[in-house]
PDB file of C-alpha atoms in Angstrom:
ATOM      1  CA  MET A   1       0.000   0.000   0.000  1.00  0.00           C
ATOM      2  CA  SER A   2       1.485   3.359  -1.023  1.00  0.00           C
ATOM      3  CA  LYS A   3       1.559   6.328   1.290  1.00  0.00           C
ATOM      4  CA  ALA A   4      -0.483   9.358   0.147  1.00  0.00           C
ATOM      5  CA  HIS A   5       1.476  12.458  -0.803  1.00  0.00           C
ATOM      6  CA  LEU A   6       0.921  15.445   1.495  1.00  0.00           C
ATOM      7  CA  SER A   7       1.276  18.976   0.129  1.00  0.00           C
ATOM      8  CA  SER A   8       1.687  22.203   2.114  1.00  0.00           C
ATOM      9  CA  PHE A   9      -1.180  24.677   1.713  1.00  0.00           C
ATOM     10  CA  TYR A  10      -1.382  28.379   2.582  1.00  0.00           C
ATOM     11  CA  MET A  11      -4.190  30.936   2.655  1.00  0.00           C
ATOM     12  CA  VAL A  12      -3.738  34.542   1.610  1.00  0.00           C
ATOM     13  CA  VAL A  13      -4.646  36.983   4.403  1.00  0.00           C
ATOM     14  CA  ARG A  14      -5.805  39.786   2.094  1.00  0.00           C
ATOM     15  CA  PRO A  15      -8.721  38.820  -0.191  1.00  0.00           C
ATOM     16  CA  GLY A  16      -8.457  39.271  -3.938  1.00  0.00           C
ATOM     17  CA  LEU A  17     -10.616  41.437  -6.201  1.00  0.00           C
ATOM     18  CA  ASN A  18     -13.271  38.717  -6.033  1.00  0.00           C
ATOM     19  CA  GLU A  19     -13.302  39.118  -2.214  1.00  0.00           C
ATOM     20  CA  LEU A  20     -12.058  35.547  -1.790  1.00  0.00           C
ATOM     21  CA  HIS A  21      -9.007  34.409   0.146  1.00  0.00           C
ATOM     22  CA  SER A  22      -7.081  32.113  -2.178  1.00  0.00           C
ATOM     23  CA  VAL A  23      -5.539  28.854  -1.013  1.00  0.00           C
ATOM     24  CA  HIS A  24      -2.131  28.096  -2.562  1.00  0.00           C
ATOM     25  CA  MET A  25       0.192  25.131  -2.626  1.00  0.00           C
ATOM     26  CA  ASP A  26       3.837  25.410  -1.698  1.00  0.00           C
ATOM     27  CA  GLY A  27       5.799  26.441  -4.796  1.00  0.00           C
ATOM     28  CA  CYS A  28       3.021  28.462  -6.442  1.00  0.00           C
ATOM     29  CA  PRO A  29       4.436  31.559  -8.183  1.00  0.00           C
ATOM     30  CA  PHE A  30       1.585  33.598  -6.672  1.00  0.00           C
ATOM     31  CA  LEU A  31       2.223  32.470  -3.089  1.00  0.00           C
ATOM     32  CA  PRO A  32       2.613  35.729  -1.115  1.00  0.00           C
ATOM     33  CA  ALA A  33       5.322  36.582   1.403  1.00  0.00           C
ATOM     34  CA  GLU A  34       5.218  34.815   4.773  1.00  0.00           C
ATOM     35  CA  ASN A  35       3.705  37.835   6.543  1.00  0.00           C
ATOM     36  CA  LYS A  36       0.792  37.867   4.058  1.00  0.00           C
ATOM     37  CA  ARG A  37      -0.280  34.236   4.348  1.00  0.00           C
ATOM     38  CA  ILE A  38      -1.422  31.632   6.866  1.00  0.00           C
ATOM     39  CA  PHE A  39       0.052  28.132   6.873  1.00  0.00           C
ATOM     40  CA  LEU A  40      -2.933  25.807   6.856  1.00  0.00           C
ATOM     41  CA  GLY A  41      -0.996  22.566   7.131  1.00  0.00           C
ATOM     42  CA  LYS A  42      -0.139  19.545   5.008  1.00  0.00           C
ATOM     43  CA  PHE A  43      -3.048  17.853   3.304  1.00  0.00           C
ATOM     44  CA  ILE A  44      -3.773  15.197   0.704  1.00  0.00           C
ATOM     45  CA  SER A  45      -6.438  17.290  -1.029  1.00  0.00           C
ATOM     46  CA  LEU A  46      -7.394  20.868  -1.678  1.00  0.00           C
ATOM     47  CA  ARG A  47     -10.794  20.150  -0.138  1.00  0.00           C
ATOM     48  CA  ASP A  48      -9.133  19.386   3.211  1.00  0.00           C
ATOM     49  CA  ALA A  49      -7.060  22.594   3.012  1.00  0.00           C
ATOM     50  CA  ILE A  50     -10.133  24.703   2.221  1.00  0.00           C
ATOM     51  CA  HIS A  51     -11.986  23.085   5.132  1.00  0.00           C
ATOM     52  CA  GLU A  52      -9.100  24.103   7.426  1.00  0.00           C
ATOM     53  CA  GLY A  53      -9.085  27.590   5.870  1.00  0.00           C
ATOM     54  CA  ASN A  54     -12.744  28.038   6.831  1.00  0.00           C
ATOM     55  CA  LYS A  55     -11.531  28.386  10.420  1.00  0.00           C
ATOM     56  CA  TYR A  56      -9.938  31.708   9.392  1.00  0.00           C
ATOM     57  CA  PHE A  57     -12.104  33.001   6.528  1.00  0.00           C
ATOM     58  CA  SER A  58     -15.308  31.469   5.181  1.00  0.00           C
ATOM     59  CA  ASN A  59     -14.881  33.048   1.755  1.00  0.00           C
ATOM     60  CA  ASN A  60     -11.992  31.093   0.236  1.00  0.00           C
ATOM     61  CA  CYS A  61     -11.150  29.187  -2.916  1.00  0.00           C
ATOM     62  CA  GLY A  62      -8.301  27.285  -4.517  1.00  0.00           C
ATOM     63  CA  CYS A  63      -5.766  29.224  -6.563  1.00  0.00           C
ATOM     64  CA  ARG A  64      -6.588  28.767 -10.239  1.00  0.00           C
ATOM     65  CA  PHE A  65      -2.911  28.554 -11.092  1.00  0.00           C
ATOM     66  CA  CYS A  66      -1.673  25.873  -8.697  1.00  0.00           C
ATOM     67  CA  THR A  67      -4.759  23.867  -7.680  1.00  0.00           C
ATOM     68  CA  HIS A  68      -7.766  22.150  -9.193  1.00  0.00           C
ATOM     69  CA  GLY A  69     -11.278  22.660  -7.924  1.00  0.00           C
ATOM     70  CA  PRO A  70     -12.476  21.281  -4.578  1.00  0.00           C
ATOM     71  CA  GLY A  71     -12.290  17.537  -4.337  1.00  0.00           C
ATOM     72  CA  GLU A  72      -9.266  17.154  -6.576  1.00  0.00           C
ATOM     73  CA  THR A  73      -5.793  16.296  -5.399  1.00  0.00           C
ATOM     74  CA  GLY A  74      -4.770  19.949  -5.518  1.00  0.00           C
ATOM     75  CA  LYS A  75      -1.870  19.300  -7.873  1.00  0.00           C
ATOM     76  CA  LYS A  76      -1.229  20.510 -11.397  1.00  0.00           C
ATOM     77  CA  SER A  77       1.741  19.828 -13.558  1.00  0.00           C
ATOM     78  CA  ARG A  78       4.550  22.390 -13.613  1.00  0.00           C
ATOM     79  CA  GLU A  79       3.817  22.973 -17.331  1.00  0.00           C
ATOM     80  CA  THR A  80       0.170  23.801 -16.615  1.00  0.00           C
ATOM     81  CA  ILE A  81       1.130  26.218 -13.843  1.00  0.00           C
ATOM     82  CA  GLU A  82       3.679  27.958 -16.062  1.00  0.00           C
ATOM     83  CA  MET A  83       1.140  28.240 -18.913  1.00  0.00           C
ATOM     84  CA  ASN A  84      -1.485  29.699 -16.553  1.00  0.00           C
ATOM     85  CA  VAL A  85       1.018  32.230 -15.191  1.00  0.00           C
ATOM     86  CA  MET A  86       2.071  33.271 -18.701  1.00  0.00           C
ATOM     87  CA  ASN A  87      -1.576  33.715 -19.762  1.00  0.00           C
ATOM     88  CA  PHE A  88      -2.261  35.784 -16.641  1.00  0.00           C
ATOM     89  CA  GLN A  89       0.783  37.991 -17.206  1.00  0.00           C
ATOM     90  CA  ASN A  90      -0.286  38.558 -20.809  1.00  0.00           C
ATOM     91  CA  SER A  91      -3.821  39.468 -19.741  1.00  0.00           C
ATOM     92  CA  GLY A  92      -2.807  42.833 -18.261  1.00  0.00           C
ATOM     93  CA  LEU A  93      -4.374  42.009 -14.877  1.00  0.00           C
ATOM     94  CA  VAL A  94      -1.000  41.798 -13.115  1.00  0.00           C
ATOM     95  CA  LYS A  95      -1.184  45.530 -12.337  1.00  0.00           C
ATOM     96  CA  TYR A  96      -4.102  44.812  -9.966  1.00  0.00           C
ATOM     97  CA  LEU A  97      -2.045  42.542  -7.682  1.00  0.00           C
ATOM     98  CA  ASN A  98      -0.918  43.946  -4.312  1.00  0.00           C
TER      99      ASN A  98
END
């Protein structure tokens, strides 16, 4: 029997333009500085991380760049993350961060 892979998850303290606090995986290019995030713990799934995040903020969601929707493993390939980041940077929305 193989051991499930645990990933570290963090929640952004300041909500985004959509008024949601995003949940990120360790290594996400959009993971904010340590003083702007909350370590939620190590989990098998994004769903578990979001459940833990509800203890801090009820309005949260998975990062669209580093996680899948609730119920998924919360892992995307490095190529998918890089493509999502490039598309976001090209969209002109980067100026609205921070």
